Amino acid sequence: MIMEQKVIDYLKENRERHLKELTEFLAIPSVSALSEHNEDTERAAEWVKGQLDEIGFTEAKVMPSDGKPVVYGNYIQDENAPTVLIYGHYDVQPVDPVELWDSPPFEATVRDNKLYARGATDDKGQVFMHLKVMEAILKSEAASPVNFKVLIEGEEEIGSPTLPAFAEKHQDLLQADLIVVSDSALIEKGKPTITYGLRGLAGIQIDVKGAKGDLHSGEYGGGVMNPVHALVKILDSFKDEYNRVTVDGFYDQVPELSQEERDALAAVPFDEEKLRKELDVPEFEGENGYSYTERTSVRPTLEVNGIYGGFQGEGIKTVLPSKASAKVTCRLVPDQDPDKIVELLTEHVENNAPSSVTVEVTPFDKGKPYVTPFDHPVIATAAKAYEKVYKEETAYIRGGGSIPIVAELDRILGVPVVLMGFGLPDENLHAPNEHLHLENFDLGMETLAHYYHMLKDVEMK
């Protein structure tokens, strides 16, 4: 019997217990964006630490940071064996609008072999898979093929603002031969996928203020600038009729795509019409001159994520609101710098704001883009592990989303980052009815078991 078969058998024998434990993890409403859930984020951190203790880690602790607590653990058995640092996050997105959920977001429910709950795929479910594979290795084998370190944070969903400083401070503690992250997805069901690049992120909030208070729209309308109208003018100025961002300097650091990369992206399996029907939109729209795949992975974007102002209740209230606000985020590609983009966005807002209102721009979420060579031995080995289980050739893609800390860990620790995701694009991460296909829960853990065993024969230097 091959060594990893013992691990796979252990996972199968303990599957029901593992799913029950995952349900407990998912029940913790660890929403990092809302201060009312601060105690829940602390509880989630302690839960992960407890898991590491039960698994048999040499060291496991909840460590303070300048923000949410960080969970660190290690199991070092052989100094000559490769050391894997597993990164993930225990925090989750808010659940609003809660009325659109078919089952309570923090009560995990299985339907059609899918596990529904907030955090099921992003990222508690995928973090949990690593925990259980490590448990299976340490419980069923005399010696682990690799050394393990774990870094699980609680602020990824708000841009990991304090983790870079934590990682800088604890570089020695976190040193490893590679970093493994499972916080991404397969491109489609049954198709193993390695994400070798991620877009960066830059976000701002725009607050427009008019009069000192709401005004009667009959008495003052037409004579005083409506902040909602002013905000709409500002937002409309961000793009031209070809969906190209009009912020001066926005594209200055964006290299043109090579024909080789465009050909590689075109070769990735993708049914545009199927996706259009699934999303229930009349047609796709985006930057002219680029395919849907290019627009959503290797081109920068600017999107309005929220807009509010004035009366929101049932019926109508004839007021001229005193304030209006919007949240805007940009997805960035190499070599765009998020700090510079925020500066350019701020200048653009100020230059396009009507003089009859006052405008304030507040920066938030920032993260750098990340790209790694996909022919690195640890990435090539990950592809072999996928293919051993899924029986399909691995696709290499650049992800449209952002995991800001990935680029920071790459910079701080200087080791390759392997993005091995087991979600699917249609699992509603960040939306109501988030779920994880249990097929990938099982196949993903089997893939990780093979990967950790294969790594012991990989030349790391």
Tab-separated table of C-alpha atoms in Angstrom:
chain	number	residue	atom	x	y	z
A	1	MET	CA	0.000	0.000	0.000
A	2	ILE	CA	1.368	3.436	-0.965
A	3	MET	CA	1.825	5.696	2.041
A	4	GLU	CA	-0.806	8.241	1.003
A	5	GLN	CA	-3.426	5.485	0.682
A	6	LYS	CA	-3.442	5.203	4.471
A	7	VAL	CA	-4.204	8.904	4.620
A	8	ILE	CA	-6.986	8.640	2.053
A	9	ASP	CA	-8.522	5.665	3.895
A	10	TYR	CA	-8.415	7.655	7.150
A	11	LEU	CA	-10.228	10.551	5.488
A	12	LYS	CA	-12.955	8.277	4.158
A	13	GLU	CA	-13.424	6.513	7.487
A	14	ASN	CA	-13.743	9.815	9.356
A	15	ARG	CA	-15.731	11.775	6.777
A	16	GLU	CA	-18.949	12.112	8.792
A	17	ARG	CA	-17.071	13.321	11.859
A	18	HIS	CA	-15.144	15.774	9.752
A	19	LEU	CA	-18.321	17.208	8.209
A	20	LYS	CA	-19.795	17.631	11.690
A	21	GLU	CA	-16.675	19.515	12.787
A	22	LEU	CA	-16.824	21.703	9.689
A	23	THR	CA	-20.422	22.523	10.564
A	24	GLU	CA	-19.225	23.751	13.969
A	25	PHE	CA	-16.599	25.955	12.314
A	26	LEU	CA	-19.114	27.403	9.856
A	27	ALA	CA	-21.544	28.190	12.687
A	28	ILE	CA	-19.180	30.878	14.032
A	29	PRO	CA	-20.226	34.223	12.434
A	30	SER	CA	-16.669	35.525	12.108
A	31	VAL	CA	-17.480	38.548	9.923
A	32	SER	CA	-14.369	40.719	9.984
A	33	ALA	CA	-16.004	43.775	8.411
A	34	LEU	CA	-18.480	44.257	11.267
A	35	SER	CA	-17.222	45.249	14.724
A	36	GLU	CA	-20.226	43.572	16.347
A	37	HIS	CA	-18.592	40.258	15.404
A	38	ASN	CA	-15.214	40.937	17.021
A	39	GLU	CA	-15.802	38.289	19.683
A	40	ASP	CA	-16.825	35.826	16.968
A	41	THR	CA	-13.564	36.339	15.081
A	42	GLU	CA	-11.679	35.645	18.310
A	43	ARG	CA	-13.790	32.530	18.835
A	44	ALA	CA	-13.003	31.319	15.307
A	45	ALA	CA	-9.276	31.808	15.911
A	46	GLU	CA	-9.470	29.755	19.103
A	47	TRP	CA	-11.408	27.058	17.239
A	48	VAL	CA	-8.624	26.711	14.662
A	49	LYS	CA	-5.997	26.649	17.390
A	50	GLY	CA	-7.930	23.876	19.135
A	51	GLN	CA	-7.897	21.869	15.927
A	52	LEU	CA	-4.109	22.160	15.666
A	53	ASP	CA	-3.807	20.964	19.258
A	54	GLU	CA	-6.003	17.938	18.554
A	55	ILE	CA	-4.116	17.124	15.365
A	56	GLY	CA	-0.897	16.904	17.356
A	57	PHE	CA	1.006	20.005	16.288
A	58	THR	CA	4.225	20.689	18.164
A	59	GLU	CA	3.168	24.299	18.666
A	60	ALA	CA	-0.198	26.029	18.243
A	61	LYS	CA	-1.136	29.484	19.437
A	62	VAL	CA	-3.369	32.463	18.831
A	63	MET	CA	-1.112	35.472	18.374
A	64	PRO	CA	-2.064	39.143	18.680
A	65	SER	CA	-1.653	41.504	15.754
A	66	ASP	CA	-2.623	45.113	15.186
A	67	GLY	CA	-6.011	43.785	14.083
A	68	LYS	CA	-7.737	40.413	14.375
A	69	PRO	CA	-5.818	37.568	16.049
A	70	VAL	CA	-3.598	35.313	13.939
A	71	VAL	CA	-3.387	31.543	14.368
A	72	TYR	CA	0.093	30.055	14.040
A	73	GLY	CA	1.185	26.464	14.410
A	74	ASN	CA	3.991	24.144	13.385
A	75	TYR	CA	4.847	20.489	13.191
A	76	ILE	CA	8.570	20.093	12.526
A	77	GLN	CA	9.656	16.458	12.443
A	78	ASP	CA	12.626	16.393	10.073
A	79	GLU	CA	14.790	19.476	9.488
A	80	ASN	CA	15.876	17.991	6.151
A	81	ALA	CA	12.317	17.580	4.857
A	82	PRO	CA	10.526	20.347	2.946
A	83	THR	CA	8.550	22.764	5.085
A	84	VAL	CA	5.117	23.830	3.841
A	85	LEU	CA	3.468	27.015	5.124
A	86	ILE	CA	-0.310	26.756	4.738
A	87	TYR	CA	-2.058	30.127	4.562
A	88	GLY	CA	-5.786	30.707	4.861
A	89	HIS	CA	-8.359	32.826	6.653
A	90	TYR	CA	-11.109	32.175	9.164
A	91	ASP	CA	-13.033	35.415	8.578
A	92	VAL	CA	-16.037	35.597	6.266
A	93	GLN	CA	-18.060	38.143	4.332
A	94	PRO	CA	-21.270	39.722	5.699
A	95	VAL	CA	-24.412	37.741	4.840
A	96	ASP	CA	-26.623	40.565	3.563
A	97	PRO	CA	-29.162	40.400	2.037
A	98	VAL	CA	-30.052	37.592	4.455
A	99	GLU	CA	-33.572	37.198	3.031
A	100	LEU	CA	-32.077	35.780	-0.183
A	101	TRP	CA	-30.591	32.773	1.624
A	102	ASP	CA	-32.541	29.519	1.259
A	103	SER	CA	-31.241	28.347	4.649
A	104	PRO	CA	-29.697	30.202	7.600
A	105	PRO	CA	-26.185	31.347	6.568
A	106	PHE	CA	-24.507	30.085	9.733
A	107	GLU	CA	-26.368	26.775	9.926
A	108	ALA	CA	-24.575	24.496	7.457
A	109	THR	CA	-27.064	22.585	5.307
A	110	VAL	CA	-26.421	19.872	2.730
A	111	ARG	CA	-28.529	19.916	-0.442
A	112	ASP	CA	-27.720	18.050	-3.672
A	113	ASN	CA	-24.283	17.086	-2.316
A	114	LYS	CA	-23.453	20.753	-1.695
A	115	LEU	CA	-22.721	22.255	1.722
A	116	TYR	CA	-24.449	25.633	2.111
A	117	ALA	CA	-23.165	28.205	4.634
A	118	ARG	CA	-21.257	31.464	4.728
A	119	GLY	CA	-17.581	30.535	4.506
A	120	ALA	CA	-18.221	27.096	3.015
A	121	THR	CA	-15.958	27.767	0.036
A	122	ASP	CA	-14.376	31.121	1.045
A	123	ASP	CA	-12.384	30.114	2.979
A	124	LYS	CA	-13.324	28.047	6.015
A	125	GLY	CA	-14.179	24.940	4.005
A	126	GLN	CA	-10.875	24.991	2.140
A	127	VAL	CA	-8.851	25.756	5.287
A	128	PHE	CA	-10.617	22.873	7.004
A	129	MET	CA	-9.565	20.497	4.213
A	130	HIS	CA	-5.906	21.201	4.980
A	131	LEU	CA	-6.513	20.700	8.698
A	132	LYS	CA	-8.046	17.277	8.095
A	133	VAL	CA	-5.353	16.149	5.643
A	134	MET	CA	-2.687	17.081	8.181
A	135	GLU	CA	-4.667	15.230	10.841
A	136	ALA	CA	-4.875	12.156	8.622
A	137	ILE	CA	-1.135	12.215	7.939
A	138	LEU	CA	-0.151	12.612	11.590
A	139	LYS	CA	-2.667	10.036	12.826
A	140	SER	CA	-2.116	7.326	10.216
A	141	GLU	CA	1.601	7.491	9.375
A	142	ALA	CA	4.737	6.946	11.418
A	143	ALA	CA	6.418	9.971	9.836
A	144	SER	CA	5.085	12.968	7.958
A	145	PRO	CA	6.531	13.448	4.442
A	146	VAL	CA	6.884	17.201	5.057
A	147	ASN	CA	7.041	19.671	7.911
A	148	PHE	CA	3.977	21.853	8.387
A	149	LYS	CA	3.505	25.454	9.408
A	150	VAL	CA	0.107	27.134	9.506
A	151	LEU	CA	-0.809	30.808	9.238
A	152	ILE	CA	-4.556	31.470	9.451
A	153	GLU	CA	-5.670	35.101	9.674
A	154	GLY	CA	-8.929	36.913	10.372
A	155	GLU	CA	-8.818	39.958	8.080
A	156	GLU	CA	-8.550	38.647	4.516
A	157	GLU	CA	-12.085	39.778	3.682
A	158	ILE	CA	-11.125	43.361	4.558
A	159	GLY	CA	-7.823	43.299	2.664
A	160	SER	CA	-5.437	41.848	5.286
A	161	PRO	CA	-4.432	45.337	6.486
A	162	THR	CA	-2.318	44.220	9.464
A	163	LEU	CA	-0.919	40.860	8.348
A	164	PRO	CA	2.052	42.209	6.324
A	165	ALA	CA	3.411	43.891	9.467
A	166	PHE	CA	2.812	40.676	11.414
A	167	ALA	CA	4.669	38.652	8.769
A	168	GLU	CA	7.558	41.140	8.711
A	169	LYS	CA	7.853	40.884	12.488
A	170	HIS	CA	7.726	37.072	12.502
A	171	GLN	CA	9.716	36.237	9.347
A	172	ASP	CA	11.832	33.639	11.130
A	173	LEU	CA	8.748	31.930	12.527
A	174	LEU	CA	7.123	31.751	9.086
A	175	GLN	CA	10.115	30.652	7.009
A	176	ALA	CA	9.294	27.706	4.760
A	177	ASP	CA	10.180	26.221	1.387
A	178	LEU	CA	6.824	27.058	-0.145
A	179	ILE	CA	3.420	28.519	0.695
A	180	VAL	CA	0.220	26.666	-0.173
A	181	VAL	CA	-3.046	28.610	-0.442
A	182	SER	CA	-6.477	27.089	-1.064
A	183	ASP	CA	-8.692	30.122	-1.580
A	184	SER	CA	-9.481	29.854	-5.278
A	185	ALA	CA	-11.498	27.702	-7.667
A	186	LEU	CA	-11.345	25.184	-10.472
A	187	ILE	CA	-12.357	26.738	-13.773
A	188	GLU	CA	-15.164	24.185	-14.073
A	189	LYS	CA	-16.385	21.001	-12.459
A	190	GLY	CA	-13.805	18.218	-12.744
A	191	LYS	CA	-11.099	20.443	-14.288
A	192	PRO	CA	-8.032	20.847	-12.027
A	193	THR	CA	-6.775	24.405	-12.032
A	194	ILE	CA	-3.717	26.217	-10.734
A	195	THR	CA	-3.988	29.977	-10.446
A	196	TYR	CA	-0.536	31.418	-11.143
A	197	GLY	CA	-1.526	35.056	-10.826
A	198	LEU	CA	-3.987	37.275	-8.964
A	199	ARG	CA	-5.177	40.786	-9.554
A	200	GLY	CA	-4.471	43.456	-6.987
A	201	LEU	CA	-7.003	45.726	-5.339
A	202	ALA	CA	-7.485	49.437	-4.665
A	203	GLY	CA	-10.662	50.839	-3.161
A	204	ILE	CA	-12.088	54.191	-2.137
A	205	GLN	CA	-15.246	55.576	-0.577
A	206	ILE	CA	-16.675	58.788	-2.002
A	207	ASP	CA	-18.759	60.946	0.330
A	208	VAL	CA	-20.600	63.907	-1.203
A	209	LYS	CA	-22.138	66.547	1.077
A	210	GLY	CA	-24.556	69.282	0.138
A	211	ALA	CA	-26.690	71.254	2.583
A	212	LYS	CA	-26.371	70.872	6.366
A	213	GLY	CA	-29.479	68.671	6.419
A	214	ASP	CA	-32.149	67.135	4.191
A	215	LEU	CA	-34.216	69.781	2.407
A	216	HIS	CA	-37.792	69.877	1.126
A	217	SER	CA	-37.493	69.101	-2.575
A	218	GLY	CA	-40.371	71.444	-3.439
A	219	GLU	CA	-38.907	74.456	-1.698
A	220	TYR	CA	-35.240	73.903	-2.523
A	221	GLY	CA	-35.157	71.557	-5.530
A	222	GLY	CA	-33.705	73.257	-8.600
A	223	GLY	CA	-31.815	75.775	-6.513
A	224	VAL	CA	-29.512	73.632	-4.382
A	225	MET	CA	-27.293	70.866	-5.803
A	226	ASN	CA	-28.583	67.406	-4.966
A	227	PRO	CA	-25.635	65.304	-3.654
A	228	VAL	CA	-27.061	62.183	-5.332
A	229	HIS	CA	-27.002	63.957	-8.704
A	230	ALA	CA	-23.461	65.159	-8.014
A	231	LEU	CA	-22.353	61.636	-7.109
A	232	VAL	CA	-23.884	60.215	-10.291
A	233	LYS	CA	-21.931	62.759	-12.349
A	234	ILE	CA	-18.698	61.731	-10.628
A	235	LEU	CA	-19.319	58.022	-11.122
A	236	ASP	CA	-20.309	58.481	-14.753
A	237	SER	CA	-16.987	60.226	-15.396
A	238	PHE	CA	-14.991	57.075	-14.541
A	239	LYS	CA	-15.540	55.287	-17.887
A	240	ASP	CA	-15.988	56.168	-21.542
A	241	GLU	CA	-18.385	54.642	-24.058
A	242	TYR	CA	-15.856	51.837	-24.745
A	243	ASN	CA	-15.755	50.837	-21.052
A	244	ARG	CA	-12.224	52.103	-20.747
A	245	VAL	CA	-11.323	53.738	-17.420
A	246	THR	CA	-10.822	57.482	-17.958
A	247	VAL	CA	-8.743	58.182	-14.839
A	248	ASP	CA	-5.542	59.899	-16.013
A	249	GLY	CA	-2.562	57.560	-15.632
A	250	PHE	CA	-4.660	54.502	-14.795
A	251	TYR	CA	-3.118	52.347	-17.549
A	252	ASP	CA	0.407	53.776	-17.453
A	253	GLN	CA	1.962	50.692	-15.791
A	254	VAL	CA	-0.164	48.084	-17.592
A	255	PRO	CA	1.874	46.144	-20.190
A	256	GLU	CA	0.219	44.983	-23.374
A	257	LEU	CA	-0.631	41.306	-23.424
A	258	SER	CA	1.710	39.205	-25.515
A	259	GLN	CA	0.182	37.095	-28.244
A	260	GLU	CA	1.527	34.022	-26.446
A	261	GLU	CA	-0.426	34.860	-23.304
A	262	ARG	CA	-3.563	35.719	-25.262
A	263	ASP	CA	-3.327	32.378	-27.036
A	264	ALA	CA	-2.880	30.555	-23.714
A	265	LEU	CA	-5.924	32.286	-22.226
A	266	ALA	CA	-7.967	31.513	-25.322
A	267	ALA	CA	-7.105	27.832	-24.899
A	268	VAL	CA	-8.669	27.658	-21.423
A	269	PRO	CA	-12.029	25.844	-21.680
A	270	PHE	CA	-14.828	28.385	-21.398
A	271	ASP	CA	-18.439	28.382	-22.594
A	272	GLU	CA	-19.422	32.039	-22.716
A	273	GLU	CA	-23.030	31.383	-23.711
A	274	LYS	CA	-23.504	28.867	-20.900
A	275	LEU	CA	-22.213	31.387	-18.370
A	276	ARG	CA	-24.423	34.130	-19.793
A	277	LYS	CA	-27.491	31.953	-19.278
A	278	GLU	CA	-26.399	30.945	-15.771
A	279	LEU	CA	-25.979	34.593	-14.794
A	280	ASP	CA	-29.276	35.489	-16.538
A	281	VAL	CA	-27.923	38.575	-18.303
A	282	PRO	CA	-28.891	39.663	-21.852
A	283	GLU	CA	-25.251	39.997	-22.938
A	284	PHE	CA	-21.755	40.592	-21.602
A	285	GLU	CA	-20.142	43.994	-21.685
A	286	GLY	CA	-16.649	45.225	-20.936
A	287	GLU	CA	-13.524	46.882	-22.231
A	288	ASN	CA	-13.491	46.888	-26.018
A	289	GLY	CA	-10.835	44.810	-27.748
A	290	TYR	CA	-10.560	42.088	-25.114
A	291	SER	CA	-12.257	38.739	-24.595
A	292	TYR	CA	-14.401	37.959	-21.546
A	293	THR	CA	-11.573	35.824	-20.132
A	294	GLU	CA	-9.036	38.620	-20.598
A	295	ARG	CA	-11.327	41.258	-19.105
A	296	THR	CA	-11.884	39.170	-15.981
A	297	SER	CA	-8.330	38.028	-15.351
A	298	VAL	CA	-5.524	40.053	-16.929
A	299	ARG	CA	-7.056	43.501	-17.464
A	300	PRO	CA	-7.600	46.107	-14.733
A	301	THR	CA	-11.138	47.125	-13.816
A	302	LEU	CA	-13.090	49.820	-11.994
A	303	GLU	CA	-16.443	48.939	-10.439
A	304	VAL	CA	-18.989	50.705	-8.240
A	305	ASN	CA	-19.742	48.269	-5.413
A	306	GLY	CA	-22.327	50.300	-3.530
A	307	ILE	CA	-24.195	53.578	-3.799
A	308	TYR	CA	-26.551	55.143	-1.295
A	309	GLY	CA	-28.180	58.413	-0.340
A	310	GLY	CA	-31.598	59.831	0.387
A	311	PHE	CA	-34.785	58.094	1.481
A	312	GLN	CA	-34.649	54.273	1.265
A	313	GLY	CA	-37.974	53.272	2.820
A	314	GLU	CA	-41.249	52.175	1.280
A	315	GLY	CA	-43.097	54.802	-0.665
A	316	ILE	CA	-41.627	58.216	-1.324
A	317	LYS	CA	-40.272	61.024	0.797
A	318	THR	CA	-39.801	64.229	-1.151
A	319	VAL	CA	-36.458	65.324	0.204
A	320	LEU	CA	-33.303	66.662	-1.306
A	321	PRO	CA	-30.771	64.553	0.651
A	322	SER	CA	-27.855	66.228	2.341
A	323	LYS	CA	-25.391	63.380	1.677
A	324	ALA	CA	-24.659	60.606	-0.815
A	325	SER	CA	-21.883	58.029	-0.891
A	326	ALA	CA	-20.418	55.329	-3.076
A	327	LYS	CA	-17.820	52.614	-2.714
A	328	VAL	CA	-15.525	51.978	-5.684
A	329	THR	CA	-12.899	49.280	-6.161
A	330	CYS	CA	-10.365	48.585	-8.877
A	331	ARG	CA	-8.817	45.219	-9.703
A	332	LEU	CA	-5.193	45.749	-10.668
A	333	VAL	CA	-2.665	43.903	-12.795
A	334	PRO	CA	1.150	43.983	-12.819
A	335	ASP	CA	2.717	46.516	-12.484
A	336	GLN	CA	-0.009	48.777	-11.115
A	337	ASP	CA	0.664	50.102	-7.625
A	338	PRO	CA	-2.442	50.306	-5.402
A	339	ASP	CA	-1.205	53.399	-3.547
A	340	LYS	CA	-0.666	55.225	-6.834
A	341	ILE	CA	-4.074	54.140	-8.150
A	342	VAL	CA	-5.805	55.469	-5.014
A	343	GLU	CA	-3.980	58.769	-5.541
A	344	LEU	CA	-5.141	58.917	-9.169
A	345	LEU	CA	-8.726	58.035	-8.232
A	346	THR	CA	-8.767	60.772	-5.588
A	347	GLU	CA	-7.495	63.363	-8.059
A	348	HIS	CA	-10.097	62.270	-10.603
A	349	VAL	CA	-12.955	62.624	-8.110
A	350	GLU	CA	-11.790	66.046	-7.025
A	351	ASN	CA	-11.441	67.207	-10.652
A	352	ASN	CA	-14.908	65.951	-11.613
A	353	ALA	CA	-16.906	66.982	-8.540
A	354	PRO	CA	-19.360	69.886	-8.992
A	355	SER	CA	-18.206	72.969	-7.108
A	356	SER	CA	-21.620	73.233	-5.402
A	357	VAL	CA	-20.897	70.266	-3.089
A	358	THR	CA	-18.039	69.178	-0.873
A	359	VAL	CA	-16.450	65.795	-1.509
A	360	GLU	CA	-14.298	63.574	0.675
A	361	VAL	CA	-12.412	60.505	-0.575
A	362	THR	CA	-11.401	57.814	1.897
A	363	PRO	CA	-9.068	54.983	0.823
A	364	PHE	CA	-9.639	51.425	1.951
A	365	ASP	CA	-8.821	47.851	0.763
A	366	LYS	CA	-5.474	47.772	-1.035
A	367	GLY	CA	-3.420	44.858	-2.316
A	368	LYS	CA	-0.733	44.322	-4.918
A	369	PRO	CA	-1.139	42.006	-7.914
A	370	TYR	CA	0.826	38.761	-7.967
A	371	VAL	CA	2.236	36.525	-10.711
A	372	THR	CA	4.569	33.533	-10.324
A	373	PRO	CA	6.266	31.324	-12.949
A	374	PHE	CA	3.979	28.345	-13.500
A	375	ASP	CA	6.895	26.080	-14.465
A	376	HIS	CA	8.358	26.107	-10.927
A	377	PRO	CA	8.853	22.525	-9.622
A	378	VAL	CA	6.449	22.928	-6.695
A	379	ILE	CA	3.728	24.153	-9.046
A	380	ALA	CA	4.412	21.429	-11.616
A	381	THR	CA	4.158	18.881	-8.789
A	382	ALA	CA	0.844	20.346	-7.680
A	383	ALA	CA	-0.447	19.840	-11.225
A	384	LYS	CA	0.609	16.173	-11.100
A	385	ALA	CA	-1.223	15.708	-7.796
A	386	TYR	CA	-4.389	17.194	-9.269
A	387	GLU	CA	-4.142	15.004	-12.362
A	388	LYS	CA	-3.601	11.860	-10.290
A	389	VAL	CA	-6.985	12.389	-8.652
A	390	TYR	CA	-9.094	14.265	-11.218
A	391	LYS	CA	-7.781	12.335	-14.258
A	392	GLU	CA	-7.750	15.564	-16.289
A	393	GLU	CA	-4.962	17.846	-17.479
A	394	THR	CA	-4.408	20.856	-15.203
A	395	ALA	CA	-5.284	24.311	-16.498
A	396	TYR	CA	-3.111	27.300	-15.617
A	397	ILE	CA	-4.942	30.602	-15.212
A	398	ARG	CA	-4.580	34.084	-13.761
A	399	GLY	CA	-7.398	34.741	-11.323
A	400	GLY	CA	-9.611	37.775	-11.520
A	401	GLY	CA	-9.959	38.088	-7.759
A	402	SER	CA	-7.535	39.372	-5.174
A	403	ILE	CA	-5.837	37.851	-2.158
A	404	PRO	CA	-3.736	40.876	-1.165
A	405	ILE	CA	-1.582	39.018	1.328
A	406	VAL	CA	-0.270	36.595	-1.321
A	407	ALA	CA	1.908	39.246	-2.951
A	408	GLU	CA	3.047	40.424	0.480
A	409	LEU	CA	4.016	36.927	1.641
A	410	ASP	CA	5.900	36.425	-1.613
A	411	ARG	CA	7.783	39.673	-1.004
A	412	ILE	CA	8.454	39.086	2.694
A	413	LEU	CA	9.316	35.376	2.678
A	414	GLY	CA	10.714	35.048	-0.836
A	415	VAL	CA	9.383	31.543	-1.539
A	416	PRO	CA	6.976	30.275	-4.226
A	417	VAL	CA	3.250	30.473	-3.575
A	418	VAL	CA	1.109	27.591	-4.855
A	419	LEU	CA	-2.569	28.436	-5.295
A	420	MET	CA	-4.407	25.103	-5.149
A	421	GLY	CA	-8.119	25.888	-5.020
A	422	PHE	CA	-11.001	23.439	-4.749
A	423	GLY	CA	-13.988	25.724	-5.096
A	424	LEU	CA	-16.088	26.282	-8.210
A	425	PRO	CA	-16.971	29.582	-9.911
A	426	ASP	CA	-20.708	29.152	-9.254
A	427	GLU	CA	-20.486	28.620	-5.489
A	428	ASN	CA	-21.746	32.125	-4.626
A	429	LEU	CA	-18.772	33.259	-2.586
A	430	HIS	CA	-19.542	36.749	-1.187
A	431	ALA	CA	-23.217	36.223	-2.084
A	432	PRO	CA	-26.306	34.543	-0.602
A	433	ASN	CA	-26.364	30.739	-0.682
A	434	GLU	CA	-22.593	30.320	-0.666
A	435	HIS	CA	-21.751	26.632	-0.850
A	436	LEU	CA	-19.051	24.020	-1.412
A	437	HIS	CA	-19.484	20.994	-3.668
A	438	LEU	CA	-18.750	18.007	-1.468
A	439	GLU	CA	-17.272	16.174	-4.459
A	440	ASN	CA	-14.385	18.654	-4.333
A	441	PHE	CA	-14.257	18.402	-0.547
A	442	ASP	CA	-13.399	14.714	-0.994
A	443	LEU	CA	-11.273	14.944	-4.141
A	444	GLY	CA	-9.497	18.041	-2.857
A	445	MET	CA	-8.305	16.354	0.315
A	446	GLU	CA	-7.148	13.364	-1.697
A	447	THR	CA	-5.214	15.719	-3.990
A	448	LEU	CA	-3.561	17.439	-1.037
A	449	ALA	CA	-2.611	14.073	0.451
A	450	HIS	CA	-0.807	13.125	-2.764
A	451	TYR	CA	0.784	16.567	-3.058
A	452	TYR	CA	2.327	16.537	0.395
A	453	HIS	CA	3.803	13.112	-0.257
A	454	MET	CA	5.129	14.111	-3.688
A	455	LEU	CA	6.860	17.184	-2.244
A	456	LYS	CA	9.385	15.110	-0.324
A	457	ASP	CA	11.067	14.243	-3.630
A	458	VAL	CA	11.071	17.798	-5.074
A	459	GLU	CA	14.310	19.765	-5.258
A	460	MET	CA	13.454	22.973	-3.406
A	461	LYS	CA	16.516	25.083	-4.034
